[in-house]
Amino acid sequence: MSNVARAVMLATTALTPGAAIGDPVTGAIAAGTILGSTTAFTIAVSVGISLALTGLQLLLTDVPGVPQLRREMAAPNSRPPYRYAYGRCRITGSPAPWRVKGKWLYGCLILNSRPSAGNVVIYFDKREVTITSGDILDFEGGGAVGEVAGAGSQGVDAPRMWLGLGDQTSPPDDILAEAPEFFEATDGWQGRTVLWLALHCGNNKSRSKRWPSTPPLVEVLGDWSLVWDPSDEEQDPDDPDTWAWSDNQALCLLDALMRNPIKRYAAASLMLESFQHGADVAAESVALHHEGGTESRYTANGFVAWSGDELMDQVQPLVAAGAGQLVRIGSRLAYAAGAWRASTYTATDLLEEGGVDFQTVAPGRDIPRGVRASYLAPARDWQPAELPAIEVPGGLGLLGDEDIREIDLSRFCTSATQAMRVQQIEARRLGAQKRLTCMLPPDSVDIVAGATMTMSLPSGFTRLNGIYEVLSANPGFFLEDDGREDSGVALRNPVMLRETAEAHFAWIPSTDEFEIVEEAFSGVRPDVEPPGEIVLVTGASAAKGATPRIRFEFAPASSVDYYEVQFRLAGEPWGEAMTLTGDDLDGGGDVYGFISPVIPGETYQVRARSVTERLRGGDVSIWVSDTIIALGADVDIDPPVAVSAEGGVASIAATFRAPNSADFQAIEVFGSSTSDVGDAVALTPLVYGAANATLVFEESGLGDGVTRYYWARSVGPFGSTTAFSSASVSAATSAP
């Protein structure tokens, strides 16, 4: 029999659908490839060549992290990022675009570049929005009206929202009617998931509390893309209306490969059975030790922001979320799930051609001390979180953060325990250091990358024995015509193998699971603590020399940056705020200051509040206030001396002598019809003069035979006053 004939016989025998029963990966590849081949030669060549493409190791490449991608999505752009969202996760909306009309802000935010399932929760600036009325899916009506948690009273300024799940054909009718100059009826973004918003800026004074960022950062938690499940006979791969939402990691990966905008794989170019097997693995229930209950083994909750030309770079975070790898078998792509696969081939012999390269221990620089994975933590505001590092078996032990292999699973892994399982698989794979490159005989033609095989060699080669994962295999024809019969071996198979074991995928929740303590995040900012009760003091103890002042003080608040203090005369507008810091403390530890000068006898209102700069514009507390009547300062002035009173026709002239004091400015005269000073009232105007001068006040229009009594007091700087003169003077008016 010729070498070509022998090769054809081996190919058709080894790759029948039943040749790899029990191994989902190999069996799928064998069956699918035979049916798609036309000649014996193409069977042998295209089926045999296989290579692992992606795995956890590729996560060491420079792939943008979640925070960076969110910033890019939120930034206004004439071409919003094209993205596919999978599973249930929180997506940052991309403006397409924002438009301002008066105090109204209108906009459309792209959430998913394809239709979605819905079931959404909306967040403005990290604060959950509660729909209080309306239907968010009603584009012909008023949409939904929301209440933003922690944003204060909103009333008619509450946001209006419309959610399009892909079936919308135009913008909401209200937005078209209110802003026709900005939007056309054709601006529907049909086929995409979008959120339309109509936001009122509201009161300027409360805007920093209602909208810490303008426009607000809008995020939406939802059930996103519908994906095709090949195992469901009711679903048509060409009819998205028959698909269903799923967070199954393998189904989301299959969807990304078949629906991406870079290089779409047709079903005929994929080993669908391998993805179905991966979906079954991903759907397996895994017990949770600390929380109780179970969870699916591998889920995918995140998004792909399609950019660049390298498809494998784009989908590798999806692959890594399931601890699996993509493998190419000839012209087809298959998926090797992150689970143990039993050995499907046992090698009892090797071919001498090509030699043997065997590594038992990898160089120390290639093996990290430990592995640490990060994941996306929903309870921590959907931010990346790190797991404790675990040691690579057989390594040198953990030593701080030195030589720790970082695995970023935060693009799609939202379960800490899922990240723990992936982290452990990778650590054990790194600890298995045996590598073998050799030439296998033709009966190995049905093994492919991702499959598991056993080395069971005779004496002399036993050190090579063990269980290996196939990294690459390339069976082919090797024929030489040197005049000798049977000079070449057909379908000899050069392979690259790495050590593996069922224990790599073992998971014991009671011993392998870390306890993760998570404090629930709330986007509602707590109220700023106000200052303590404000205390006002006036009079001699507050004055500075002859200058009357009001002293204020209050106990400091915690975790604030500074305080604002305002004052006003009762009924007048508030004055400009003065700023005090935590350094403005008196001996008792209170924050204090002065209002100066003030007018004695006038009523003043003083208020203070705490300010913190946690968000742009500052966040403030409520006002704390008090009211006081200002008093003058104590000054070194004596009361005036009452000299005399002389009556005239319908008038009386009262004479007083001013004190001999440099601070004296005027006298203020009080009059009464009785001799009781308590009945006296101030008469105007003040009488100004020099110290020690004789000053006369005349009261007119009194009538005939009217008796009046007079007292006076000295007036000093800033309206300060003394007591009344010790005695009064009196007189009666005379007849005309």
PDB file of N, CA and C in Angstrom, residues 32 87 171 234 236 250 297 305 312 335 349 351 410 417 452 503 635 638 658 670 706 717:
ATOM      1  N   GLY A  32     -17.530  17.462  13.072  1.00  0.00           N
ATOM      2  CA  GLY A  32     -17.766  18.618  12.224  1.00  0.00           C
ATOM      3  C   GLY A  32     -16.817  18.673  11.048  1.00  0.00           C
ATOM      4  N   GLY A  87     -24.926  39.967  29.599  1.00  0.00           N
ATOM      5  CA  GLY A  87     -25.328  39.637  30.953  1.00  0.00           C
ATOM      6  C   GLY A  87     -26.046  40.803  31.609  1.00  0.00           C
ATOM      7  N   PRO A 171     -37.261  59.681  18.061  1.00  0.00           N
ATOM      8  CA  PRO A 171     -37.162  60.190  19.431  1.00  0.00           C
ATOM      9  C   PRO A 171     -38.544  60.294  20.065  1.00  0.00           C
ATOM     10  N   GLU A 234     -35.842  26.041  19.383  1.00  0.00           N
ATOM     11  CA  GLU A 234     -36.789  27.109  19.077  1.00  0.00           C
ATOM     12  C   GLU A 234     -36.076  28.385  18.619  1.00  0.00           C
ATOM     13  N   ASP A 236     -33.578  30.509  16.217  1.00  0.00           N
ATOM     14  CA  ASP A 236     -33.050  30.536  14.858  1.00  0.00           C
ATOM     15  C   ASP A 236     -31.827  31.439  14.836  1.00  0.00           C
ATOM     16  N   ALA A 250     -20.071  31.111  27.963  1.00  0.00           N
ATOM     17  CA  ALA A 250     -19.752  30.510  26.667  1.00  0.00           C
ATOM     18  C   ALA A 250     -20.704  31.005  25.583  1.00  0.00           C
ATOM     19  N   ARG A 297     -21.398  28.420  37.285  1.00  0.00           N
ATOM     20  CA  ARG A 297     -19.944  28.287  37.325  1.00  0.00           C
ATOM     21  C   ARG A 297     -19.245  29.461  36.636  1.00  0.00           C
ATOM     22  N   ALA A 305     -16.112  47.043  24.130  1.00  0.00           N
ATOM     23  CA  ALA A 305     -16.093  48.268  23.340  1.00  0.00           C
ATOM     24  C   ALA A 305     -15.222  47.983  22.123  1.00  0.00           C
ATOM     25  N   MET A 312      -9.181  38.718  18.527  1.00  0.00           N
ATOM     26  CA  MET A 312      -8.837  37.903  19.686  1.00  0.00           C
ATOM     27  C   MET A 312      -8.492  38.766  20.900  1.00  0.00           C
ATOM     28  N   TYR A 335     -13.879  26.051  21.208  1.00  0.00           N
ATOM     29  CA  TYR A 335     -13.689  26.560  22.565  1.00  0.00           C
ATOM     30  C   TYR A 335     -13.451  25.400  23.516  1.00  0.00           C
ATOM     31  N   ASP A 349       4.167   5.037  22.250  1.00  0.00           N
ATOM     32  CA  ASP A 349       5.383   5.063  21.444  1.00  0.00           C
ATOM     33  C   ASP A 349       5.579   6.472  20.913  1.00  0.00           C
ATOM     34  N   LEU A 351       7.910   8.750  17.763  1.00  0.00           N
ATOM     35  CA  LEU A 351       8.732   8.660  16.564  1.00  0.00           C
ATOM     36  C   LEU A 351      10.046   9.393  16.810  1.00  0.00           C
ATOM     37  N   SER A 410     -11.881  41.871  35.576  1.00  0.00           N
ATOM     38  CA  SER A 410     -12.924  42.847  35.899  1.00  0.00           C
ATOM     39  C   SER A 410     -13.765  43.267  34.705  1.00  0.00           C
ATOM     40  N   THR A 417     -16.432  34.745  43.907  1.00  0.00           N
ATOM     41  CA  THR A 417     -16.119  33.317  43.954  1.00  0.00           C
ATOM     42  C   THR A 417     -15.763  32.779  42.579  1.00  0.00           C
ATOM     43  N   THR A 452      -6.958  16.443  26.097  1.00  0.00           N
ATOM     44  CA  THR A 452      -6.078  15.858  27.110  1.00  0.00           C
ATOM     45  C   THR A 452      -5.620  14.489  26.642  1.00  0.00           C
ATOM     46  N   ALA A 503      -6.936  17.744  39.223  1.00  0.00           N
ATOM     47  CA  ALA A 503      -6.914  18.555  40.442  1.00  0.00           C
ATOM     48  C   ALA A 503      -6.834  20.049  40.147  1.00  0.00           C
ATOM     49  N   VAL A 635     -17.483 102.875  77.207  1.00  0.00           N
ATOM     50  CA  VAL A 635     -16.539 103.950  76.921  1.00  0.00           C
ATOM     51  C   VAL A 635     -16.409 104.825  78.170  1.00  0.00           C
ATOM     52  N   ASP A 638     -18.809 110.338  80.977  1.00  0.00           N
ATOM     53  CA  ASP A 638     -19.807 110.565  82.032  1.00  0.00           C
ATOM     54  C   ASP A 638     -21.115 111.026  81.411  1.00  0.00           C
ATOM     55  N   ALA A 658     -22.128 119.213  78.725  1.00  0.00           N
ATOM     56  CA  ALA A 658     -21.478 117.986  78.265  1.00  0.00           C
ATOM     57  C   ALA A 658     -20.348 117.599  79.200  1.00  0.00           C
ATOM     58  N   PHE A 670     -34.282 112.907  76.397  1.00  0.00           N
ATOM     59  CA  PHE A 670     -35.552 112.205  76.563  1.00  0.00           C
ATOM     60  C   PHE A 670     -36.534 113.144  77.275  1.00  0.00           C
ATOM     61  N   VAL A 706     -48.244 123.754  79.439  1.00  0.00           N
ATOM     62  CA  VAL A 706     -47.805 122.340  79.419  1.00  0.00           C
ATOM     63  C   VAL A 706     -46.506 122.222  80.205  1.00  0.00           C
ATOM     64  N   PRO A 717     -18.551 107.146  70.471  1.00  0.00           N
ATOM     65  CA  PRO A 717     -18.293 106.544  69.159  1.00  0.00           C
ATOM     66  C   PRO A 717     -19.244 105.381  68.859  1.00  0.00           C
TER      67      PRO A 717
END
